[in-house]
XYZ file of C-alpha atoms in Angstrom:
519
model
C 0.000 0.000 0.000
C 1.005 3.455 -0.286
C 2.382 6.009 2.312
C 2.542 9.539 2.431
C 4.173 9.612 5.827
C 7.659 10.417 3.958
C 8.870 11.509 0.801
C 11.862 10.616 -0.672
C 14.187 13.484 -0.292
C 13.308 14.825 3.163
C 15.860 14.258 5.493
C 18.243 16.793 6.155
C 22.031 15.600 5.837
C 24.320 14.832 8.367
C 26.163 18.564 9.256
C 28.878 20.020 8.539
C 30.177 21.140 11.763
C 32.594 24.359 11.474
C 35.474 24.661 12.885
C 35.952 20.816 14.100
C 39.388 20.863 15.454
C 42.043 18.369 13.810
C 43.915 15.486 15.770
C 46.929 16.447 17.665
C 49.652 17.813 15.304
C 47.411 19.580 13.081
C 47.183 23.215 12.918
C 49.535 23.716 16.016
C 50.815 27.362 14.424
C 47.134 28.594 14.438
C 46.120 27.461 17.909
C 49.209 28.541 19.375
C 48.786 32.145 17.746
C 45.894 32.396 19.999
C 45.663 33.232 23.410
C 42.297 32.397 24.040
C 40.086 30.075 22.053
C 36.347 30.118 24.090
C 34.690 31.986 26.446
C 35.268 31.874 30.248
C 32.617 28.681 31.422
C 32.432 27.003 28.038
C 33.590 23.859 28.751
C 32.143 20.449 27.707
C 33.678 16.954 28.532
C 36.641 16.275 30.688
C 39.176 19.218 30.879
C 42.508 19.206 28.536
C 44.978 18.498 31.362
C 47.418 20.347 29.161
C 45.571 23.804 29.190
C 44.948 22.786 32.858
C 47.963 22.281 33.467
C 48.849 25.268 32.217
C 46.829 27.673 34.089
C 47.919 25.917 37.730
C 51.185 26.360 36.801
C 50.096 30.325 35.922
C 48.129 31.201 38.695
C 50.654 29.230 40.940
C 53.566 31.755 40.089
C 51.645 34.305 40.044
C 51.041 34.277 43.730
C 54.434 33.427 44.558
C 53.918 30.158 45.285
C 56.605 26.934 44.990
C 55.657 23.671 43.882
C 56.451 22.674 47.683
C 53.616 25.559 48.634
C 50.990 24.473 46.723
C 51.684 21.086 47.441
C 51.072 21.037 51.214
C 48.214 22.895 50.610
C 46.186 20.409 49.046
C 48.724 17.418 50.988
C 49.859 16.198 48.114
C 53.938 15.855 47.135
C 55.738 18.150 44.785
C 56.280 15.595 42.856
C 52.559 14.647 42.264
C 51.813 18.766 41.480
C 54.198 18.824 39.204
C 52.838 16.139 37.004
C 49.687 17.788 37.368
C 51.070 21.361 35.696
C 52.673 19.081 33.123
C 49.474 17.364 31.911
C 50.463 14.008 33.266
C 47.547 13.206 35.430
C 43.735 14.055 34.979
C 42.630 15.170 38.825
C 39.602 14.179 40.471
C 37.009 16.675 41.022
C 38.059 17.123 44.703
C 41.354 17.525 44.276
C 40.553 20.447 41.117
C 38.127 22.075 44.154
C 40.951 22.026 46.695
C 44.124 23.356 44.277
C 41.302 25.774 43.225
C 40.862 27.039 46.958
C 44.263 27.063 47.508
C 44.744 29.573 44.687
C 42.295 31.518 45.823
C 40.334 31.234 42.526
C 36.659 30.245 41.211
C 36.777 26.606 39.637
C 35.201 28.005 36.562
C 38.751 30.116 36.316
C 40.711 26.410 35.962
C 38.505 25.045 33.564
C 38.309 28.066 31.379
C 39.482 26.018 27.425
C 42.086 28.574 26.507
C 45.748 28.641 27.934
C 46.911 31.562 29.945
C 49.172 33.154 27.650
C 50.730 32.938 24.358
C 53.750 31.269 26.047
C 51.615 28.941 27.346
C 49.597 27.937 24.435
C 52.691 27.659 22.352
C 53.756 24.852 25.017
C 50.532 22.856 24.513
C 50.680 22.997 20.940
C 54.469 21.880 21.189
C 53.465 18.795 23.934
C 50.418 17.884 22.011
C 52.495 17.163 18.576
C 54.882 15.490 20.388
C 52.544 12.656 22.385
C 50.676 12.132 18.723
C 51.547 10.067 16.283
C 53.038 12.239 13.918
C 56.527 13.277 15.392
C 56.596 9.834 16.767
C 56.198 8.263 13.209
C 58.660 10.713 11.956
C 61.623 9.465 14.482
C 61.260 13.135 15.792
C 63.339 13.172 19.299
C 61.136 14.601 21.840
C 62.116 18.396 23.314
C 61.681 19.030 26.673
C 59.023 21.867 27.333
C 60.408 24.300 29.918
C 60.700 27.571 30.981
C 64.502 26.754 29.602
C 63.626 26.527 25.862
C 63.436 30.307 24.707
C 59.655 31.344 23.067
C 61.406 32.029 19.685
C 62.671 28.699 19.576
C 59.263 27.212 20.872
C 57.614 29.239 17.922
C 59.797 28.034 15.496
C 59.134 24.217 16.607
C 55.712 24.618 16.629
C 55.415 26.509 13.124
C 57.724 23.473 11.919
C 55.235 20.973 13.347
C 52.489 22.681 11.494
C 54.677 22.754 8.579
C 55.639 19.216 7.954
C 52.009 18.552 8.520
C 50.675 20.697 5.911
C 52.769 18.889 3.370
C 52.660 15.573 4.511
C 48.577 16.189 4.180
C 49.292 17.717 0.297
C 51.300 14.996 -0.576
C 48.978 12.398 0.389
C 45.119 14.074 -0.664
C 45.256 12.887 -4.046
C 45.114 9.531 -3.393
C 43.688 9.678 0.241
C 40.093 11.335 -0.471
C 38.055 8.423 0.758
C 40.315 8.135 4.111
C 39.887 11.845 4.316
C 36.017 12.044 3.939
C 36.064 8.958 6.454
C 38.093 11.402 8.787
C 35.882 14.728 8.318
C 32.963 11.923 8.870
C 33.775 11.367 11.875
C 35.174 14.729 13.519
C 31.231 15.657 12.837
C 30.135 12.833 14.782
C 32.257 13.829 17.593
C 31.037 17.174 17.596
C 27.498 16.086 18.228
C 28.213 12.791 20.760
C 27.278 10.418 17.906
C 23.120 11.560 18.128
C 21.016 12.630 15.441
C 17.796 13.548 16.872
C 16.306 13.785 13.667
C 16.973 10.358 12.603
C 15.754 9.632 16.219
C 12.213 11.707 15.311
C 12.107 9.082 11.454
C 12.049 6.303 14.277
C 9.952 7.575 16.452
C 7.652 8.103 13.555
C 7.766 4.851 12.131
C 6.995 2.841 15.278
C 4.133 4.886 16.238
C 2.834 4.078 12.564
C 3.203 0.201 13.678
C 1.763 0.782 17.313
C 5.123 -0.315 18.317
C 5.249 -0.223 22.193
C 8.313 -0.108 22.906
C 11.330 -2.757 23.574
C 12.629 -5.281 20.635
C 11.373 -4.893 17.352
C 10.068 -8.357 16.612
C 10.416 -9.820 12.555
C 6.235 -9.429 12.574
C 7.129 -5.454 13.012
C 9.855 -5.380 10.983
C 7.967 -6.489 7.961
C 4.694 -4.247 9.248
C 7.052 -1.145 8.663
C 7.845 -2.384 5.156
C 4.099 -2.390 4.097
C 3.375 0.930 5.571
C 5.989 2.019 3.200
C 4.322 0.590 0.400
C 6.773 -2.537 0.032
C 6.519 -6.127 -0.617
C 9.626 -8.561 0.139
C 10.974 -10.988 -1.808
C 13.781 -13.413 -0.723
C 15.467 -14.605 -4.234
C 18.325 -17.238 -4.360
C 19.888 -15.016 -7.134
C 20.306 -11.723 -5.635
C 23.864 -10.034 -7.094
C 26.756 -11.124 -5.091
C 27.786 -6.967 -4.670
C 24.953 -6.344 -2.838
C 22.845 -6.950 0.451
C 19.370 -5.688 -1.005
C 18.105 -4.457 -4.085
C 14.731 -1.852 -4.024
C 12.896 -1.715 -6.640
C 11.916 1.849 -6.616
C 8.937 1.218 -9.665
C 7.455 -1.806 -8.670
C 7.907 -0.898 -4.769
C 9.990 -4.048 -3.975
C 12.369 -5.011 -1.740
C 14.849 -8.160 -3.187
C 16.511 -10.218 0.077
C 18.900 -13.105 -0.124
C 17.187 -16.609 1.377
C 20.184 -16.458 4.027
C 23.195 -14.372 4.012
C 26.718 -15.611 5.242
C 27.695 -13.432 8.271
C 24.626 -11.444 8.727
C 23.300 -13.030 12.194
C 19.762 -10.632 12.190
C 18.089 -10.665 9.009
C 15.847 -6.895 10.194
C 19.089 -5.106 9.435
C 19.791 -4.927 5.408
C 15.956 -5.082 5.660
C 15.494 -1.855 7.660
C 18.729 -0.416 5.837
C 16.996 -0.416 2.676
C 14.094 0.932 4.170
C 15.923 3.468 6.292
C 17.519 4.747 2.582
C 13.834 4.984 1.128
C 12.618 7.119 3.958
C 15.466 9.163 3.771
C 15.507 10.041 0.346
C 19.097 8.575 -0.357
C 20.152 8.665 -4.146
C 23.477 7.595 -6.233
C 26.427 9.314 -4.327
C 27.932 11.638 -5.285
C 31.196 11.103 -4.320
C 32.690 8.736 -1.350
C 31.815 11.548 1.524
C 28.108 11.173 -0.067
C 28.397 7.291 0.106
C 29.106 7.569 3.825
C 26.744 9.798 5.099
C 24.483 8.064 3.147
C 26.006 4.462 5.030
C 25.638 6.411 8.395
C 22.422 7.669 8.473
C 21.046 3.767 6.895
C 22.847 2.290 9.900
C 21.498 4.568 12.403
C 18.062 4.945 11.463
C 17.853 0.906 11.376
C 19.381 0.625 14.801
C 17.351 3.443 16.463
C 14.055 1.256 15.243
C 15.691 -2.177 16.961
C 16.574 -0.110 19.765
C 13.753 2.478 20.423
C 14.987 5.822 22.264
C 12.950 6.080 24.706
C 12.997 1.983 25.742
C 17.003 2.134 25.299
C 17.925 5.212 27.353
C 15.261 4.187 30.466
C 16.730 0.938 30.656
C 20.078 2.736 30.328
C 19.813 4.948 33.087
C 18.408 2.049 35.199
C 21.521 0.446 34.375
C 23.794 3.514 35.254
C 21.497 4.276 38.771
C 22.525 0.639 39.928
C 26.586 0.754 38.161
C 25.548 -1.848 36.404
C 25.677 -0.650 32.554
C 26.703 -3.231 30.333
C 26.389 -3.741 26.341
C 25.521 -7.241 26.873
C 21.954 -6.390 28.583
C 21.454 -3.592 26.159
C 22.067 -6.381 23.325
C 19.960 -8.898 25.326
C 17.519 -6.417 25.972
C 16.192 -5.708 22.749
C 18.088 -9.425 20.821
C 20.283 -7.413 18.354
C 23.825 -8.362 17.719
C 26.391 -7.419 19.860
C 27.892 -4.698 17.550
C 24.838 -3.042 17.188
C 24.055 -2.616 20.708
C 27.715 -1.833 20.623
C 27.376 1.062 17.955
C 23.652 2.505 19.730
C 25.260 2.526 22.940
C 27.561 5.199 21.295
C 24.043 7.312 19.938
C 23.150 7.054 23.084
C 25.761 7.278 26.199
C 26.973 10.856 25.924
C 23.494 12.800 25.471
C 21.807 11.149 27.925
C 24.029 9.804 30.089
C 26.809 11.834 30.316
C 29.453 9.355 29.464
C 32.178 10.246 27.145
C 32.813 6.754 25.180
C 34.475 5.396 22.138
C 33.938 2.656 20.287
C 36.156 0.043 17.811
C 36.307 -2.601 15.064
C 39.786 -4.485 15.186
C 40.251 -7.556 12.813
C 42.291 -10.486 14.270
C 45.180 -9.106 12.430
C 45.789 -6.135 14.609
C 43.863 -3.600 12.199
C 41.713 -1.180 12.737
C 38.492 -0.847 10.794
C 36.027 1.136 12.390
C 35.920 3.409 15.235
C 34.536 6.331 16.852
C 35.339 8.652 19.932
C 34.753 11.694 22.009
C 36.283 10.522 25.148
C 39.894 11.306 24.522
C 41.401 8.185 23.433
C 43.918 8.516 20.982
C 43.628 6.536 17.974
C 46.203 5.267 15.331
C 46.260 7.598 12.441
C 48.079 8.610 9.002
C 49.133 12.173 8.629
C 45.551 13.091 7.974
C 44.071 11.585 10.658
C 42.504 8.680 8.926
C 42.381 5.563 11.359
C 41.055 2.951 8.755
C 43.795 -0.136 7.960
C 45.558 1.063 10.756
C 47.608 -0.938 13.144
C 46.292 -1.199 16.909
C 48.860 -1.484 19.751
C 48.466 -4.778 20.731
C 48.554 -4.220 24.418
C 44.884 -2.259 23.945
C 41.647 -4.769 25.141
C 41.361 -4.918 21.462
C 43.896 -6.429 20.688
C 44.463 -8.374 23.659
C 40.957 -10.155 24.355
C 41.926 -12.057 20.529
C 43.834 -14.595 22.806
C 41.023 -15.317 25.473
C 40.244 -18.934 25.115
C 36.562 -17.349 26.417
C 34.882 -16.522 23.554
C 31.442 -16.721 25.945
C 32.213 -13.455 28.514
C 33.224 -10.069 27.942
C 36.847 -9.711 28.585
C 37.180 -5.818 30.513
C 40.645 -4.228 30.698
C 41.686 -0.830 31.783
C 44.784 0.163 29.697
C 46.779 2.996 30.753
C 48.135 5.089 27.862
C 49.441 8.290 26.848
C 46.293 10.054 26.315
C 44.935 8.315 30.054
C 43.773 5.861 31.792
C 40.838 3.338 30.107
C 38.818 0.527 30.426
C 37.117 -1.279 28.114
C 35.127 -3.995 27.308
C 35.558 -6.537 24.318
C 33.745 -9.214 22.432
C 35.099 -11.215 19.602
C 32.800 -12.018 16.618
C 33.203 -14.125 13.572
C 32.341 -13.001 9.694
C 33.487 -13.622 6.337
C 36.455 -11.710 6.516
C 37.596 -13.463 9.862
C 37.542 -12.444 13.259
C 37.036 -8.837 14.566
C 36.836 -7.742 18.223
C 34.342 -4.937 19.072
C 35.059 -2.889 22.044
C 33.948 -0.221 23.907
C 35.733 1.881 26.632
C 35.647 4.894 28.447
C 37.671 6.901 30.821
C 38.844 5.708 34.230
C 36.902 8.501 35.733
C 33.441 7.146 33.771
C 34.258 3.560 34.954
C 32.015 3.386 37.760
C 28.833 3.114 36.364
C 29.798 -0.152 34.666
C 29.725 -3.796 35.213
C 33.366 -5.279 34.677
C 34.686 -2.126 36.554
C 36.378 -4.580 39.099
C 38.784 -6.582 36.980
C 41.957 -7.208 37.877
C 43.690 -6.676 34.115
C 45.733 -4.133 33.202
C 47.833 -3.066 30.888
C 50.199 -0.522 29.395
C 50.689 1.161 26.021
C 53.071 3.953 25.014
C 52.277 3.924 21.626
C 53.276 5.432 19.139
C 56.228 5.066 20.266
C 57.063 2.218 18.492
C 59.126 0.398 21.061
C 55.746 -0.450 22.779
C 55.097 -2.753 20.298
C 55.678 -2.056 16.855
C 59.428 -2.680 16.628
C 60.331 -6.512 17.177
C 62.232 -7.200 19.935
C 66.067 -7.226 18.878
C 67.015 -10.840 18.686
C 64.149 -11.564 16.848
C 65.014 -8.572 14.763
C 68.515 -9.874 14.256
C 67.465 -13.652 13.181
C 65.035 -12.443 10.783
C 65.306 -8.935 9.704
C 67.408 -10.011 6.340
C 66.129 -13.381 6.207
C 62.433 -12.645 5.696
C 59.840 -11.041 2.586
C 56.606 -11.738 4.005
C 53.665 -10.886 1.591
C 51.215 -8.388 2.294
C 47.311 -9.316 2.285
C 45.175 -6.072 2.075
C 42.127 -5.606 1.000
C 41.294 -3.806 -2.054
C 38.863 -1.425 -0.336
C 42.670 0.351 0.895
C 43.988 -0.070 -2.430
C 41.275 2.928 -4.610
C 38.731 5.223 -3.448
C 35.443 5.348 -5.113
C 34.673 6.596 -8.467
C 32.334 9.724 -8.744
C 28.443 8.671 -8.845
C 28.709 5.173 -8.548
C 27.862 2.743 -6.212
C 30.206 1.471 -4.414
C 31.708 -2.174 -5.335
C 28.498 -2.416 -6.896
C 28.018 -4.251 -10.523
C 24.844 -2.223 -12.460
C 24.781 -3.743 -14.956
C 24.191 -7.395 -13.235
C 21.604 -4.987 -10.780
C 19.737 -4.314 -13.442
C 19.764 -7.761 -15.715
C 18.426 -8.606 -11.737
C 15.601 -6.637 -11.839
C 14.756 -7.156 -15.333
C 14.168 -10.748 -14.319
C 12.028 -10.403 -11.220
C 9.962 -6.969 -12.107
C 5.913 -8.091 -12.366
């Protein structure tokens, strides 16, 4: 039957969010040319311990006082002060209140985003670049920051930084626009916590058209939302290998293989290809197209498996008792794990207040999908892309591939150079082999979560690549000469997508396909 609920063409595209700020290492000159970058109270998330750091140290001397001074007034050591004014440790609430009172200052007045000075933001800039991955990559010998190194020479470092940077980023666009897009894609996720409240609203409007209740959308459901589009299915043995579905916009069809390898929950291509309908989705065109397009699919069909309003109350259940696990959200609502694993994400930071990331490691130690806006510092190229890229192998990630429990979640907080995190990891199988999907958060966030209390623990100080990147030197010596092992990526790395086509997708078989099957 027809619908006039929706038309095709009227969502309203993911946005482009202004002035998202690069990883570390990019555009160092221009931040450091500034000596303020927000207002005084605008500050969202955790603080940057750097520009913390920063303004302790500032407000410290300014008053006269030593390192010793400020120390006993909040009874801590020296020592432990010092790493705090160097950005080496995040401080609990309490302890900001007390070096706040000790300084005689509001909180607000610690927390404010910008550094103190010029000086000062010229030093973050300069520390930042050197703890990410590009100056590590590079062999660059770290400098020590101190009041030692003269400003001009700090400004010429960090205009050098932001140098190399620009051309390493001009040498690589040409044949690095679909790892680019995939970066941009995701700095505009960050800037909105992964939630799309209009997608939510498509949802919200589709189940109501159902009488959906509320909790797990049920197969019955699934295939009710179909015909309120105006669809029919149709499973087919001979539905083109390059794809998951085919629509048939004319005859208002929907093609679906009898059982697809890999796919454990057949509602998901299902309400993909729906979710594209509703949302007026047409041929990219270019790759930055395709994945917005792949996003807002994905999202739509999860936020109709995992209503809203059903998801975040049992959520903050969960959270009121410490007890918030993806496992119950994927029992919950009996969705795969990575798809509770990918809605917790829509959902943790808006309304729970929990900064999270999220990521897709195959057995082979590469990353293939991953999100964040908790801090974590990801593996990158020198455009930020993460995709293909190698994960240190001491992260949960990595480490939960050789758990001989593939039943439990393996939890692990991992201390690295960005902080402190624990996460929580499931390996899954597919066509493609084995991939973990995990999901962490800061130790600060850790509380609220079931797992909180094991014992593992590990450390990474990558990129530096004598964490684990560089063999271990008698290995290095027996081998290093005596080896040529063959690399095994997949195409996908090897070309981005040509302009206003599908992607991987044969047409011409698509539309032999439909020529067959159309009434």
């Amino acid at each position: 039957m027809a619908t006039t609920a929706y038309r095709p063409g009227t969502s309203r595209p993911l946005p482009r969010v202004a002035g998202v700020p690069p990883r570390p290492g990019a555009r160092a000159v221009a931040d450091a040319r500034a000596t303020g970058g927000g207002a005084a109270g605008q500050h969202d998330g955790p603080p940057d311990t750097l520009v913390l750091g920063r303004r302790i140290r500032h407000l410290r001397t300014a008053r006269g006082m030593t390192l010793e001074d400020l120390g006993r007034a909040i009874g801590r050591a020296p020592s432990q002060v010092s790493m705090l004014e160097n950005g080496h440790r995040e401080p609990r609430a309490s302890q900001l209140t007390a070096v706040a009172e000790a300084l005689d200052v509001p909180l607000r007045e610690l927390l404010r985003p910008e550094p103190p000075t010029r000086r000062a933001a010229l030093e973050v800039a300069l520390e930042r670049a050197q703890r990410g991955p590009l100056l590590a990559g590079l062999g660059v010998p770290s400098v020590k920051v101190g009041r030692s190194l003269p400003t001009d020479a700090l400004d010429a470092l960090v205009t050098l930084v932001d140098q190399v940077q620009r051309l390493l980023v001009e040498h690589a666009a040409t044949p690095e626009e679909a790892r680019r897009a995939n970066t941009e894609l995701r700095a505009r996720m960050r800037a909105q916590d992964n939630h799309f409240p209009d997608l939510e609203e498509h949802a919200r409007t589709l189940l109501a058209a159902v009488g959906h209740r509320g909790g797990p959308l049920s197969q019955r459901a699934t295939a009710e939302i179909a015909a309120h589009l105006g669809f029919t299915l149709h499973h087919v043995a001979d539905l083109p290998h390059s794809t998951r579905t085919v629509t048939d916009l004319a005859h208002h069809r929907i093609y679906l293989p009898h059982g697809e390898p890999g796919v454990h929950d057949s509602r998901s291509p299902l309400l993909q290809a729906l979710a594209s309908h509703v949302l007026g989705h047409t041929e990219p065109r270019d790759y930055a197209d395709f994945l917005r397009q792949r996003v807002e699919a994905n999202y739509l069909a999860a936020a109709l498996m995992l209503p809203e309003a059903s998801a975040v109350a049992l959520l903050q259940e969960a959270k009121a008792e410490r007890r918030l696990s993806v496992e119950d959200l994927r029992d919950a609502f009996a969705v795969p794990y990575e798809t509770a694993a990918h809605r917790f994400t829509n959902l943790a930071t808006r309304h729970l207040g929990v900064p999270v990331h999220f990521m897709k490691v195959h057995e082979g130690g590469t990353l293939h999908k991953a999100y964040e806006n908790d801090g974590v510092v990801f593996p990158s190229d020198p455009l930020g892309a993460i995709e293909g890229q190698p994960v240190c192998r001491q992260w949960t990630a990595r480490v939960v591939f050789a758990r001989d429990d593939r039943l439990s979640p393996f939890h692990q907080y991992t201390d690295t150079t960005a902080g402190t995190f624990w996460c929580t990891s499931r390996v899954q199988g597919s066509a493609q082999g084995h991939f973990s999907v995990s999901v962490g958060v800061p130790f600060a966030h850790v509380r609220w979560f079931q797992g909180r209390e094991t014992a593992a623990r590990a450390a990474s100080r990558c990129p530096d690549p004598t964490c684990c990147r560089r063999p271990p030197e008698p290995l290095a010596q027996r081998w290093a000469d005596r080896s040529f092992p063959a690399a095994r990526p997949h195409a996908s790395l090897l070309a981005a997508l040509p302009v206003g086509v599908f992607p991987g997708v044969d047409t011409t078989e698509v539309y032999e396909f439909l020529d067959r099957h159309a009434p």
